[in-house]
Amino acid sequence: MSDSQSAAKSAETSEAQIASHWKEEGYYRPPVTFIAQANLADPEIDDRFAEANFPRCFEEYAELLSWYERWHTVLDTSDPPFWKWFVGGKLNASYNCVDRHLAKYKNKAAIIFVPEPEDEEPVAMTYQELYARVNEFAALLRDFAGLKAGDRVTIHMPMVAELPITMLACARLGVIHSVVFGGFSGEACGLRAADSGSRVLIYMDGYHRSGKLIDHKASAEIAVDVAEKEGQKIDKVLVWKRYPEKYTSATPMKEGRDFFVDEVLEKYRRARVAPVPMDAEAPLFLMYTSGTTGKPKGCQHRTGGYLAYAAATSKFIQDIHPEDVYWCMADIGWITGHSYIVYGPLAVAATAVIYEGTPTFPDAGRPWRIAERLDVNIFHTSPTAIRMLRKAGADEPAKYRYRFKHMTTVGEPIEPEVWKWYYEVVGKGQAVIVDTWWQTETGGFLCSTKPALDPMKPGSAGPGMPGIYPVILDEKGEVMSAGTGKAGNMCIRNPWPGIMQTIWGDRDRFTRQYYAKYCKDKSSKRWQDWPYFAGDGAVHAADGYFRILGRVDDVINVAGHRLGTKELESACLTVPEVAEAAVVPVADDVKGRVPEIYVSLKPGYAPTKEITDSIVGTIELMIGKIARPRKVHIVPDMPKTRSGKIMRRVLAAISNTLDTGDISTLANPDVVEQIRQAVQGKEKVATKEGPEDLKLFGKEE
Ligand code: WTA
């Protein structure tokens, strides 16, 4: 079938059945100049990774790494769904990302750090320099902080070169790092430190963000207190300095607990630490993410499978060659930064750019100036950043002489118009785009086009990656075949090397959250009986491409950052006047979705601005500024079922001016109209049109 035929065919089926605002898009072809140089240009990859060759096909990925000992078993399924990959193999992630490149690339930039203030020059660090610094810091962690393989360390740092140095030093020793996004509050960091059982915290004193020098060490004080309240003693806080010559924080250093890294490092100058050979299954790191209950969960990633998957997808899908200059604008404090700034790119000897600040500081030309100056040719960012840059300076990219061969979008669904701006204006019509769908839990990309092989389709992530067999299941677990145009639950039929091992300290929750829904036989040892439930709604087009709609659970994707509605609600409930709280996602032009909050007050309290401010303040304090709600509505009562459950779907419909659907079964249907008028005013008319994830939100309650 030709491209236009297949596009037309899916248009017929989809137009009728899915939201009318969506139309099937046409294809874009990868440029020939890209194909000519691509790491993955051999169409036989699909045969090699076909189901008949699973799981052996993934040996090709593992072979990209250097191993001390080769594995004896590719995939062990004896304890489902706790899959084990490359069992018997031994390797070290730090060795793979640093040492092994020295022979060929010691003099090449590994990391180029770009400070936010434009009058500070970018700083390039060669692989040799990275090697020296990782070794020295590993020596400090081992001999000064007393850390050893299997211990956990919590790292709360901004986007600076010292962050990957810290992570790689941990990996060198087999210490499990847990990096908490720098923009999260001290409270959020403390809770995560306690959950992971970290007795050492690693900080930086301050950093630049949107033109301000942020006092970051201040949050360490809160983190230590919160961790200790949770029963986790913190013995040491190691503090990197943003500027070696001065301490930029106003927060005092606590004698005997806080130590400046640069001062302690003096003792470890010229130290070398042999990388510790780790089992392929040894945990490499934890990454906390929001789920359907209040408590964030520590996604535990393994060393061998994870690194193999991150390295292979960096090489084949990001198309990174050692000669390229690769810039991913994500934060290292999220999984994208772990897999596609640090581990994947460095494993394939990339030159990776790390930018400290906001993309629009001081103006919307900043990313393009950075790209021009450093001659970046691979660019990786999120739809939110693209929307923001387009809004702030739609014509800016044309003013700069950079040339991208490849661009990535990740983290949220991208609207076709935004995709086209990215393609035509940012990419100047010369770059291939990959829309990569994946999650914290999955370690690396699950759906994407193969950049030199598959045509692009705006708004669709593409087919399953090599060796990934996605399927859309309905509520009963029946397969929804491609081309029906109906939305269902995105699942992956098989395990893959990048999948997380478990939730730190909570095996049951891991099984429950990702596998319970569709596993029909819990005693089965066959992977075929354990489809992975991703928590996203999706549509499978006739051409095999997946269009991801968004979360079907209680997670709100704000600017590509995952926030749990329950986390926000628990924060609201700590405000003394608040009796009940419900958080719903609202469509936003730039950030995709933002939270809106509904609260009812305890008897005897009247709504005031102070209460609203205190709710917003509490959320910022307990979670961070990224969770700041757009609005707080104080309502007389929550819409509830007869059994007393809050109907979030009704509130979401009101916030988004959507049809509230059937409310006749509620215990208090009258309150719906009261709330609607208070939020929308008397006249507003609800529409049936709107993003599908918002229509799905709360449906399962
Ligand atoms: C969403 C980020 C549409 C999705 C890597 C997923 C996407 C959640 C895409 C995971 C994409 C990620 N298109 N939606 N290309 N990529 N998502 O764990 O809802 O921070 O479940 O991982 O982001 O977010 P997380």
PDB file of C-alpha atoms in Angstrom, residues 107-230:
ATOM      1  CA  ASN A 107      40.893  14.176  23.991  1.00  0.00           C
ATOM      2  CA  LYS A 108      37.321  14.623  22.780  1.00  0.00           C
ATOM      3  CA  ALA A 109      34.671  16.543  24.702  1.00  0.00           C
ATOM      4  CA  ALA A 110      32.442  14.228  26.715  1.00  0.00           C
ATOM      5  CA  ILE A 111      30.363  16.992  28.264  1.00  0.00           C
ATOM      6  CA  ILE A 112      29.987  20.644  27.371  1.00  0.00           C
ATOM      7  CA  PHE A 113      28.455  22.605  30.211  1.00  0.00           C
ATOM      8  CA  VAL A 114      26.588  25.757  29.225  1.00  0.00           C
ATOM      9  CA  PRO A 115      25.910  28.113  32.152  1.00  0.00           C
ATOM     10  CA  GLU A 116      22.665  30.040  32.097  1.00  0.00           C
ATOM     11  CA  PRO A 117      24.271  33.503  32.390  1.00  0.00           C
ATOM     12  CA  GLU A 118      25.257  34.265  28.827  1.00  0.00           C
ATOM     13  CA  ASP A 119      28.427  36.052  29.864  1.00  0.00           C
ATOM     14  CA  GLU A 120      29.814  32.822  31.314  1.00  0.00           C
ATOM     15  CA  GLU A 121      31.549  30.761  28.649  1.00  0.00           C
ATOM     16  CA  PRO A 122      30.620  27.137  27.936  1.00  0.00           C
ATOM     17  CA  VAL A 123      33.049  24.666  29.525  1.00  0.00           C
ATOM     18  CA  ALA A 124      34.092  21.522  27.661  1.00  0.00           C
ATOM     19  CA  MET A 125      35.286  18.483  29.574  1.00  0.00           C
ATOM     20  CA  THR A 126      37.201  15.792  27.700  1.00  0.00           C
ATOM     21  CA  TYR A 127      36.767  12.082  28.351  1.00  0.00           C
ATOM     22  CA  GLN A 128      40.173  12.090  30.039  1.00  0.00           C
ATOM     23  CA  GLU A 129      39.086  14.895  32.352  1.00  0.00           C
ATOM     24  CA  LEU A 130      35.780  13.166  33.052  1.00  0.00           C
ATOM     25  CA  TYR A 131      37.736  10.024  33.876  1.00  0.00           C
ATOM     26  CA  ALA A 132      39.967  11.864  36.353  1.00  0.00           C
ATOM     27  CA  ARG A 133      37.056  13.622  38.039  1.00  0.00           C
ATOM     28  CA  VAL A 134      34.876  10.521  38.297  1.00  0.00           C
ATOM     29  CA  ASN A 135      37.762   8.621  39.863  1.00  0.00           C
ATOM     30  CA  GLU A 136      38.518  11.321  42.405  1.00  0.00           C
ATOM     31  CA  PHE A 137      34.890  11.655  43.431  1.00  0.00           C
ATOM     32  CA  ALA A 138      34.508   7.867  43.613  1.00  0.00           C
ATOM     33  CA  ALA A 139      37.470   7.792  45.983  1.00  0.00           C
ATOM     34  CA  LEU A 140      35.772  10.417  48.129  1.00  0.00           C
ATOM     35  CA  LEU A 141      32.499   8.493  48.181  1.00  0.00           C
ATOM     36  CA  ARG A 142      34.266   5.302  49.139  1.00  0.00           C
ATOM     37  CA  ASP A 143      36.873   6.535  51.606  1.00  0.00           C
ATOM     38  CA  PHE A 144      35.342   9.670  53.044  1.00  0.00           C
ATOM     39  CA  ALA A 145      31.620   8.856  52.913  1.00  0.00           C
ATOM     40  CA  GLY A 146      32.131   5.135  53.507  1.00  0.00           C
ATOM     41  CA  LEU A 147      29.885   4.027  50.672  1.00  0.00           C
ATOM     42  CA  LYS A 148      30.007   0.631  49.035  1.00  0.00           C
ATOM     43  CA  ALA A 149      28.175  -1.431  46.442  1.00  0.00           C
ATOM     44  CA  GLY A 150      24.461  -1.703  47.170  1.00  0.00           C
ATOM     45  CA  ASP A 151      24.268   1.428  49.383  1.00  0.00           C
ATOM     46  CA  ARG A 152      21.903   4.177  48.279  1.00  0.00           C
ATOM     47  CA  VAL A 153      22.699   7.845  47.888  1.00  0.00           C
ATOM     48  CA  THR A 154      20.270  10.675  47.195  1.00  0.00           C
ATOM     49  CA  ILE A 155      21.451  13.367  44.815  1.00  0.00           C
ATOM     50  CA  HIS A 156      19.571  16.665  44.621  1.00  0.00           C
ATOM     51  CA  MET A 157      21.429  18.729  42.075  1.00  0.00           C
ATOM     52  CA  PRO A 158      20.808  21.103  39.187  1.00  0.00           C
ATOM     53  CA  MET A 159      21.924  20.759  35.570  1.00  0.00           C
ATOM     54  CA  VAL A 160      25.687  20.985  35.949  1.00  0.00           C
ATOM     55  CA  ALA A 161      28.547  18.742  34.822  1.00  0.00           C
ATOM     56  CA  GLU A 162      29.109  17.684  38.443  1.00  0.00           C
ATOM     57  CA  LEU A 163      25.824  15.779  38.336  1.00  0.00           C
ATOM     58  CA  PRO A 164      26.913  13.137  35.800  1.00  0.00           C
ATOM     59  CA  ILE A 165      30.310  13.032  37.532  1.00  0.00           C
ATOM     60  CA  THR A 166      28.493  12.193  40.771  1.00  0.00           C
ATOM     61  CA  MET A 167      26.290   9.570  39.133  1.00  0.00           C
ATOM     62  CA  LEU A 168      29.190   7.900  37.350  1.00  0.00           C
ATOM     63  CA  ALA A 169      31.271   7.891  40.539  1.00  0.00           C
ATOM     64  CA  CYS A 170      28.418   6.055  42.285  1.00  0.00           C
ATOM     65  CA  ALA A 171      28.142   3.607  39.402  1.00  0.00           C
ATOM     66  CA  ARG A 172      31.883   2.971  39.562  1.00  0.00           C
ATOM     67  CA  LEU A 173      31.438   1.639  43.103  1.00  0.00           C
ATOM     68  CA  GLY A 174      28.085  -0.051  42.533  1.00  0.00           C
ATOM     69  CA  VAL A 175      26.455   2.525  44.820  1.00  0.00           C
ATOM     70  CA  ILE A 176      22.792   2.947  43.823  1.00  0.00           C
ATOM     71  CA  HIS A 177      22.035   6.579  43.089  1.00  0.00           C
ATOM     72  CA  SER A 178      18.670   8.226  43.415  1.00  0.00           C
ATOM     73  CA  VAL A 179      18.652  11.591  41.685  1.00  0.00           C
ATOM     74  CA  VAL A 180      15.815  13.888  42.702  1.00  0.00           C
ATOM     75  CA  PHE A 181      14.861  16.589  40.185  1.00  0.00           C
ATOM     76  CA  GLY A 182      16.523  19.858  41.256  1.00  0.00           C
ATOM     77  CA  GLY A 183      13.213  21.731  41.018  1.00  0.00           C
ATOM     78  CA  PHE A 184      11.571  19.485  43.587  1.00  0.00           C
ATOM     79  CA  SER A 185      11.318  20.815  47.117  1.00  0.00           C
ATOM     80  CA  GLY A 186      13.514  19.786  50.040  1.00  0.00           C
ATOM     81  CA  GLU A 187      10.489  18.030  51.476  1.00  0.00           C
ATOM     82  CA  ALA A 188      10.083  15.890  48.337  1.00  0.00           C
ATOM     83  CA  CYS A 189      13.806  15.116  48.442  1.00  0.00           C
ATOM     84  CA  GLY A 190      13.676  14.133  52.122  1.00  0.00           C
ATOM     85  CA  LEU A 191      10.787  11.715  51.578  1.00  0.00           C
ATOM     86  CA  ARG A 192      12.625  10.059  48.695  1.00  0.00           C
ATOM     87  CA  ALA A 193      15.868   9.888  50.667  1.00  0.00           C
ATOM     88  CA  ALA A 194      14.014   8.172  53.496  1.00  0.00           C
ATOM     89  CA  ASP A 195      12.256   5.708  51.219  1.00  0.00           C
ATOM     90  CA  SER A 196      15.524   4.704  49.582  1.00  0.00           C
ATOM     91  CA  GLY A 197      17.391   4.487  52.904  1.00  0.00           C
ATOM     92  CA  SER A 198      20.081   7.018  51.929  1.00  0.00           C
ATOM     93  CA  ARG A 199      22.350   8.251  54.697  1.00  0.00           C
ATOM     94  CA  VAL A 200      24.284  10.550  52.383  1.00  0.00           C
ATOM     95  CA  LEU A 201      22.792  13.466  50.451  1.00  0.00           C
ATOM     96  CA  ILE A 202      24.644  15.197  47.646  1.00  0.00           C
ATOM     97  CA  TYR A 203      23.822  18.820  46.861  1.00  0.00           C
ATOM     98  CA  MET A 204      25.046  21.866  45.044  1.00  0.00           C
ATOM     99  CA  ASP A 205      24.962  25.202  46.848  1.00  0.00           C
ATOM    100  CA  GLY A 206      23.151  27.122  44.134  1.00  0.00           C
ATOM    101  CA  TYR A 207      22.394  27.427  40.440  1.00  0.00           C
ATOM    102  CA  HIS A 208      21.037  29.821  37.876  1.00  0.00           C
ATOM    103  CA  ARG A 209      17.471  29.541  36.728  1.00  0.00           C
ATOM    104  CA  SER A 210      15.502  32.158  34.777  1.00  0.00           C
ATOM    105  CA  GLY A 211      17.996  34.855  35.653  1.00  0.00           C
ATOM    106  CA  LYS A 212      18.105  34.157  39.388  1.00  0.00           C
ATOM    107  CA  LEU A 213      20.812  32.492  41.431  1.00  0.00           C
ATOM    108  CA  ILE A 214      18.784  29.987  43.444  1.00  0.00           C
ATOM    109  CA  ASP A 215      19.826  29.089  46.992  1.00  0.00           C
ATOM    110  CA  HIS A 216      19.603  25.333  46.621  1.00  0.00           C
ATOM    111  CA  LYS A 217      21.435  24.327  49.792  1.00  0.00           C
ATOM    112  CA  ALA A 218      18.447  25.751  51.708  1.00  0.00           C
ATOM    113  CA  SER A 219      16.431  22.764  50.553  1.00  0.00           C
ATOM    114  CA  ALA A 220      19.003  20.362  52.036  1.00  0.00           C
ATOM    115  CA  GLU A 221      18.091  21.565  55.512  1.00  0.00           C
ATOM    116  CA  ILE A 222      14.454  20.638  54.920  1.00  0.00           C
ATOM    117  CA  ALA A 223      15.393  17.356  53.266  1.00  0.00           C
ATOM    118  CA  VAL A 224      17.490  16.269  56.248  1.00  0.00           C
ATOM    119  CA  ASP A 225      14.704  17.116  58.716  1.00  0.00           C
ATOM    120  CA  VAL A 226      12.028  15.385  56.690  1.00  0.00           C
ATOM    121  CA  ALA A 227      14.169  12.272  56.186  1.00  0.00           C
ATOM    122  CA  GLU A 228      14.898  12.148  59.898  1.00  0.00           C
ATOM    123  CA  LYS A 229      11.228  12.533  60.756  1.00  0.00           C
ATOM    124  CA  GLU A 230      10.652   9.531  58.534  1.00  0.00           C
TER     125      GLU A 230
END
